[in-house]
Coordinates of C-alpha atoms in Angstrom, one line a residue:
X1456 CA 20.8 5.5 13.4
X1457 CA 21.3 7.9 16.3
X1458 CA 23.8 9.7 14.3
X1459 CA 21.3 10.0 11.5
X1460 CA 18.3 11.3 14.0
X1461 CA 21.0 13.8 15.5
X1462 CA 21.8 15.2 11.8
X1463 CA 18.3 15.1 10.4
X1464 CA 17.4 17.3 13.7
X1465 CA 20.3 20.3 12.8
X1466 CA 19.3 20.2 9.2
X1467 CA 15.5 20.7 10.3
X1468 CA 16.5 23.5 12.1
X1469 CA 19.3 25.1 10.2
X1470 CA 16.0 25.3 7.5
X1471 CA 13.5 26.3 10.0
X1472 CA 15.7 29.4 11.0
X1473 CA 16.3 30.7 7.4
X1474 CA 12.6 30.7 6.8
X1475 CA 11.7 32.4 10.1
X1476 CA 14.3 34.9 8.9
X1477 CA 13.0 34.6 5.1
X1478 CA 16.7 33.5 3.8
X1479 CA 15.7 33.0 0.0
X1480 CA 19.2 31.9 -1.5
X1481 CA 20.7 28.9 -3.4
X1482 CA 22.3 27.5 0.0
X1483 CA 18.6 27.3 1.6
X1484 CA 16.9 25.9 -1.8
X1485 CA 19.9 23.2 -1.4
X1486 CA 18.6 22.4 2.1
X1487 CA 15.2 22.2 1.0
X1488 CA 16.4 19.6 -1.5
X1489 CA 18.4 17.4 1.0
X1490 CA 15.4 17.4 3.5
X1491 CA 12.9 16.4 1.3
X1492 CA 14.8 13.4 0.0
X1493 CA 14.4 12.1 3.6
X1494 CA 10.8 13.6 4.4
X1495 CA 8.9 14.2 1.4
X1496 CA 5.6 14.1 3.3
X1497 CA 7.5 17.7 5.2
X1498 CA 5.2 20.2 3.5
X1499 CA 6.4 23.2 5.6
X1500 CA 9.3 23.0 3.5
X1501 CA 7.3 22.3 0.3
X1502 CA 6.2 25.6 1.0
X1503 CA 9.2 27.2 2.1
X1504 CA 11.0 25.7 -0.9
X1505 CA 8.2 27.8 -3.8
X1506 CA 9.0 30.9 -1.7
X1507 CA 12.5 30.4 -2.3
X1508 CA 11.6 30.2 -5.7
X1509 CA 9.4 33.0 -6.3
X1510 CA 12.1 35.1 -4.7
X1511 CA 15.1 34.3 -5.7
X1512 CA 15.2 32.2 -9.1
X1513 CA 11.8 33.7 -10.8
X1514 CA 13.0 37.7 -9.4
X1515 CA 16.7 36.4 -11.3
X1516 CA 16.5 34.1 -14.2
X1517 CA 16.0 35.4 -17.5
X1518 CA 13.0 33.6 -19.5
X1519 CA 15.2 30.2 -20.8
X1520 CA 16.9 29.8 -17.6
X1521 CA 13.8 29.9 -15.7
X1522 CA 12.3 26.7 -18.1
X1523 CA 15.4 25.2 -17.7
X1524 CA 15.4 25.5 -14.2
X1525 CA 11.7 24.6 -13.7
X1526 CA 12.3 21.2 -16.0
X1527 CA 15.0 20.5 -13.3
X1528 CA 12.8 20.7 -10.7
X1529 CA 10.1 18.4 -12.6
X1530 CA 13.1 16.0 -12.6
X1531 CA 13.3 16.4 -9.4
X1532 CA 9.8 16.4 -8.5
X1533 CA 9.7 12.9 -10.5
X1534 CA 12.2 11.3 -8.7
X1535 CA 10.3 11.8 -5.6
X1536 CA 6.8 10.3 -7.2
X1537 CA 9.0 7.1 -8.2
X1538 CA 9.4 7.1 -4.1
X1539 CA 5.8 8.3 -3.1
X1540 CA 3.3 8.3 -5.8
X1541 CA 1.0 9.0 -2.8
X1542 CA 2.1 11.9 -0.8
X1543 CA -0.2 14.7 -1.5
X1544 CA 2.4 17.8 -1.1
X1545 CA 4.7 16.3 -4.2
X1546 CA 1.6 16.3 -6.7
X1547 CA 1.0 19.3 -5.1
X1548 CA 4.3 21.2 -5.7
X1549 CA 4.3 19.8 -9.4
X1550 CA 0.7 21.7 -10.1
X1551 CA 2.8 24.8 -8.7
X1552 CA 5.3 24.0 -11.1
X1553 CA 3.6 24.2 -13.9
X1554 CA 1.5 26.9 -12.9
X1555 CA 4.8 28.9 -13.0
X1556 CA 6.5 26.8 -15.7
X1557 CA 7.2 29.4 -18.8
X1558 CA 7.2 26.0 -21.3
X1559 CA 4.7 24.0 -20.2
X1560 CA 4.5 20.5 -22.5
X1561 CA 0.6 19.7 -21.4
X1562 CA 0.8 16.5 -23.5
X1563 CA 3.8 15.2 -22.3
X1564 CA 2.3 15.9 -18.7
X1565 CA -1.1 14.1 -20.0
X1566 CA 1.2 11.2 -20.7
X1567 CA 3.3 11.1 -17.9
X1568 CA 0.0 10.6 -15.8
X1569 CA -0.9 8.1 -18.2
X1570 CA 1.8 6.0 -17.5
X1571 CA 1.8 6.5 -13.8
X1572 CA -2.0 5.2 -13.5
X1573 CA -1.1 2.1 -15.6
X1574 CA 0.8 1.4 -12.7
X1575 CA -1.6 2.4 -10.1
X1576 CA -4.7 2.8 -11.9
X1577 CA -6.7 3.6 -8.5
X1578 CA -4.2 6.7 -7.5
X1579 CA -6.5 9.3 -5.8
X1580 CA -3.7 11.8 -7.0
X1581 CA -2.7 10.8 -10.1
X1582 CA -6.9 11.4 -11.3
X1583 CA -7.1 14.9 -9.7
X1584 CA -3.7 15.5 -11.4
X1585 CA -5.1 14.3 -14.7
X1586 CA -8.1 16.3 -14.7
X1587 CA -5.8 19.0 -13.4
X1588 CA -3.8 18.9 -17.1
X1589 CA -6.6 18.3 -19.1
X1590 CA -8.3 21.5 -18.3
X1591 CA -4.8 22.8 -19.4
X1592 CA -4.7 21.4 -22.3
X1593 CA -8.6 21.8 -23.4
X1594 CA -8.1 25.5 -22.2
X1595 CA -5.0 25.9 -24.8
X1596 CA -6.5 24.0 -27.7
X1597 CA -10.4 25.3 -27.1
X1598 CA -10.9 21.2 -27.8
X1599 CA -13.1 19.4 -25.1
X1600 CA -11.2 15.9 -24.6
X1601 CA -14.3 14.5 -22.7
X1602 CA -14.8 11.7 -25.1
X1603 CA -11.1 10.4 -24.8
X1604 CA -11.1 10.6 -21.2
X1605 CA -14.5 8.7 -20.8
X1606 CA -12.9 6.4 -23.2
X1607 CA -9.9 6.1 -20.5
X1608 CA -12.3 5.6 -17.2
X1609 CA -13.7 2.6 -19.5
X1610 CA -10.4 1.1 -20.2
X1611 CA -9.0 1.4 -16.6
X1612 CA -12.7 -0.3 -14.8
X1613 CA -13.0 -2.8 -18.1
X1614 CA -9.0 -3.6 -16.2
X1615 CA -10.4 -3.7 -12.8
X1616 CA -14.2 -2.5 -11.7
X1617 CA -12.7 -1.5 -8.3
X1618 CA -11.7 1.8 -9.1
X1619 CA -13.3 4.6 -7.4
X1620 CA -12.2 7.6 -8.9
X1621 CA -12.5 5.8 -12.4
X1622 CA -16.4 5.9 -12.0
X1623 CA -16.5 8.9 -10.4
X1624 CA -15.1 10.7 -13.5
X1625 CA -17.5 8.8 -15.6
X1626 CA -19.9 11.4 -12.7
X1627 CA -18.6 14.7 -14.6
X1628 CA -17.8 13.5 -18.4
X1629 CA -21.0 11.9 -19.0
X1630 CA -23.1 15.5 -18.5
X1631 CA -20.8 17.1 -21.0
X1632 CA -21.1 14.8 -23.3
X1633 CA -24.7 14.4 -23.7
X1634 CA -24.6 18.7 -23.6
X1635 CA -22.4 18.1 -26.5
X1636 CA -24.0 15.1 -28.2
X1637 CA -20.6 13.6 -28.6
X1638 CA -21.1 10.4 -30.7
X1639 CA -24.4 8.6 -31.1
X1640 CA -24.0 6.5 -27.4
X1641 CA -24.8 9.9 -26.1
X1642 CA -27.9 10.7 -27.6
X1643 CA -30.3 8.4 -26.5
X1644 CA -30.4 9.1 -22.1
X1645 CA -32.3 5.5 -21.8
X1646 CA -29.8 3.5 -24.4
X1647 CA -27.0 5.0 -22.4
X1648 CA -28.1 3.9 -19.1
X1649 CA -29.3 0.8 -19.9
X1650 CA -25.5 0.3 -21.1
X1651 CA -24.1 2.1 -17.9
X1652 CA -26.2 -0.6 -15.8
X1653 CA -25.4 -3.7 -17.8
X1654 CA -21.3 -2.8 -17.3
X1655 CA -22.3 -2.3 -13.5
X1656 CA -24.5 -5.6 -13.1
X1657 CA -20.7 -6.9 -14.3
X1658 CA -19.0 -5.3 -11.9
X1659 CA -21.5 -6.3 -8.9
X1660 CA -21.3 -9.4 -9.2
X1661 CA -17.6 -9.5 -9.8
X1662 CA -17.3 -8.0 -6.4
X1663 CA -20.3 -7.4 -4.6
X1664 CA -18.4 -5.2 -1.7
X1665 CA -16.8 -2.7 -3.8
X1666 CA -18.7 1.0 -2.7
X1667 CA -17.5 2.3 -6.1
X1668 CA -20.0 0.2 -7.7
X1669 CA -22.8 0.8 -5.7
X1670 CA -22.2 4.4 -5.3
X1671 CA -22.2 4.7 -9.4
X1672 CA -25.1 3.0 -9.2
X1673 CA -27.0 5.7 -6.8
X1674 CA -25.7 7.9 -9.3
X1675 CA -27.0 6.9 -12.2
X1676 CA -30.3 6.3 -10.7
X1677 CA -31.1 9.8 -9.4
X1678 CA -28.8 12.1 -11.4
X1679 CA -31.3 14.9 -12.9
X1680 CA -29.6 14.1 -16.3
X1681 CA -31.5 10.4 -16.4
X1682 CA -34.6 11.5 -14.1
X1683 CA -35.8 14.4 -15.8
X1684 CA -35.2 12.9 -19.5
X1685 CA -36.9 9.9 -19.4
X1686 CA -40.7 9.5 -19.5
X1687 CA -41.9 8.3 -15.7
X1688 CA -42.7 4.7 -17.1
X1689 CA -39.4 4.0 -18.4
X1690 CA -37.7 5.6 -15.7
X1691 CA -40.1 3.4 -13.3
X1692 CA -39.5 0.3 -15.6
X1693 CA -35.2 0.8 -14.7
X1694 CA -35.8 1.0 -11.3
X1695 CA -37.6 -2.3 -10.8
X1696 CA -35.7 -4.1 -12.4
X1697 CA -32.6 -2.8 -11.1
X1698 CA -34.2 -3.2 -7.7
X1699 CA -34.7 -7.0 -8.7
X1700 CA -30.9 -7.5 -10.2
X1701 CA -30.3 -6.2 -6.5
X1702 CA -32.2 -8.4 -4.5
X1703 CA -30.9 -11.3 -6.6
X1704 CA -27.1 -10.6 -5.9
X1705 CA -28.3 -10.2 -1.6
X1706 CA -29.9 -13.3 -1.8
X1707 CA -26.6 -15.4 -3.4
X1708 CA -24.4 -13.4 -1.0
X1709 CA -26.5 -14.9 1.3
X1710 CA -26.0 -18.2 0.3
X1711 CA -22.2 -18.0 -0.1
X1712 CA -21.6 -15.9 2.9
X1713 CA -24.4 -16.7 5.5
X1714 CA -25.6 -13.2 5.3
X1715 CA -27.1 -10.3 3.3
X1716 CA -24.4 -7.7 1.9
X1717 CA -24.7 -4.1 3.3
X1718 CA -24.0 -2.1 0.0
X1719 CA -27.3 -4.4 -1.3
X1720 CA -29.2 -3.7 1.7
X1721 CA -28.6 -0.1 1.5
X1722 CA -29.0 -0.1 -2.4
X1723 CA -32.0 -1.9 -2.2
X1724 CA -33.9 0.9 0.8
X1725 CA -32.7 4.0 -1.2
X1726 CA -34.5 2.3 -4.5
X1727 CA -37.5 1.5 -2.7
X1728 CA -37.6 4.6 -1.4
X1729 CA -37.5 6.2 -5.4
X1730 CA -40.1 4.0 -6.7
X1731 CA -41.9 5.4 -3.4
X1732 CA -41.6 8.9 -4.8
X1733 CA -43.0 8.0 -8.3
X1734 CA -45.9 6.4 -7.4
X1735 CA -46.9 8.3 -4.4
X1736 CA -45.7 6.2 -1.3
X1737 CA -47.1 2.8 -2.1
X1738 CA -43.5 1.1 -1.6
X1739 CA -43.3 2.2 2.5
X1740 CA -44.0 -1.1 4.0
X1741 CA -41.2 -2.5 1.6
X1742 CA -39.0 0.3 2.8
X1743 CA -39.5 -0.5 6.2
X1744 CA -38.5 -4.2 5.8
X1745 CA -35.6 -3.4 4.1
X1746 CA -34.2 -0.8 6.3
X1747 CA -34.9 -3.3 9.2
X1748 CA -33.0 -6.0 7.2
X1749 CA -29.9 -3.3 7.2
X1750 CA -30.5 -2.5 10.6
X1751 CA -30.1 -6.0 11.6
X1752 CA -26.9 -6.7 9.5
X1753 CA -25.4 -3.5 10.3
X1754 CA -26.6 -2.2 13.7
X1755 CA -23.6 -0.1 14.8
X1756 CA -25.3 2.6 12.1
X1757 CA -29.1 2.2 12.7
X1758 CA -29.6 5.9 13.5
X1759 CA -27.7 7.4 10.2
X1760 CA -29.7 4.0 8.3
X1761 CA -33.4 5.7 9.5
X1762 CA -31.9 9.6 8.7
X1763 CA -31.3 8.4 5.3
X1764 CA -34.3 7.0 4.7
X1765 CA -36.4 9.9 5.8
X1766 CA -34.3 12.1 3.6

């Protein structure tokens, strides 16, 4: 081990020195290579590595040997997500990649991404990287995908409802595609939210302490999308009775648990507090009881609890 520390030490700084001294050569690209098989998470020489590459190989390959050389450092790039699927400066050096790539294969990027959030279908990454090559691709083909990839966020939360960046796409696709009237699900605002509720009523009670959910929820309930386009009676309607599928789910985590859930509490003051603002401030005094209730089950954030509710 000590021998390994000692070596891993003279490499770092072997590599350190030729990028203080901007050495841009095959040698240095090789170092690069043997230091990030033990530290991928080094991004210093993530960097260092591109600048090697925008120097040397992209000022000296011809066209072909510049895709063949990128696809080798995909390769390489892969082997390293097989490793660390969540180290941020490898998704990071493969957007560069194909930034630079001269023979980029979108779709076989789109399902590469695919595969690797079947296997980790709640990889922070692997969605920005998604989105990332979907823009791509749309870009290239002047084809909006939106309706395939809200088709995907539905598979991977009908898999598992805890999925955070699986409803938070669900956030920007659904806009477009009522902008773009997509299929007939996305021409009625009130059809599709009654839907969009129903699938998160599931998911609640599934598991009542998942944010994702609840922050959805928030979502769908104050978006200017749903607010403005329906009529103040149906709009009122949805938020009383999503206000009582609420207090229904506190009161049975309260039976099972011996106390009220926090993302309940919370979801229940911030619809109180939109009821409020449709008819004028009669729903204070239940406001103020709720926010106590939270206060009481969750008093190490009573101060941020009463700025919310006066914002």
């Amino acid at each position: 081990m000590a021998t390994k520390i000692k070596n891993y030490k003279a490499l770092t700084q072997s590599i350190l020195t030729k990028k203080e001294n901007k050495v841009y050569n095959a040698t240095a690209f090789d170092q690069t290579t043997e230091i990030l098989n033990i530290n991928p998470e080094f991004y210093t020489i993530w960097n260092y590595r591109r600048d090697i590459i925008t120097s040397h190989y992209m000022t000296t390959l011809t066209t072909d040997e510049l895709a063949s050389f990128f696809n080798n450092e995909l390769i390489f790039n892969m082997n390293k997500f097989k490793q660390f699927p969540k180290v941020y400066w490898i998704w990071n050096h493969r957007v560069w990649i194909l930034e630079n790539h001269p023979q980029v294969n979108w779709e076989g990027e789109l399902a590469l991404v695919g595969k690797i959030l079947a296997l980790d279908a709640r990889n922070f990454h692997g969605w920005t990287y998604r989105r990332f090559i979907v823009q791509k691709i749309e870009k290239a083909t002047g084809k909006s995908l939106a309706l395939k990839e809200f088709d995907f966020t539905t598979e991977k939360i009908n898999n598992n409802f805890s999925n955070f960046s699986a409803w938070h796409m669900r956030t920007k696709l659904v806009p477009k595609l009522f902008e773009m009237r997509a299929t007939k699900d996305f021409e009625s605002v009130e059809g599709f939210l009654k839907k969009e509720l129903e699938l998160l009523k599931n998911a609640m009670y599934t598991d009542p302490e998942d944010q994702s959910v609840f922050i959805y929820l928030r979502w769908l309930l104050t978006d200017e999308l749903f607010v403005r386009n329906l009529p103040e009676d149906k709009y009122l309607e949805i938020l009383k009775a999503e206000l009582d599928n609420i207090k229904e789910l506190n009161e049975l985590e309260k039976e099972d648990n011996g106390k009220y859930n926090n993302w309940c509490l919370k979801t229940i003051v911030i619809i109180h507090k939109l009821i409020s603002e449709v008819t004028k401030g009669k729903e204070a005094d239940e406001i103020q009881s709720s926010l106590i209730e939270l206060i009481e089950s969750d008093p190490l954030r009573k101060n941020r609890y009463i700025d919310h509710s006066k914002s």
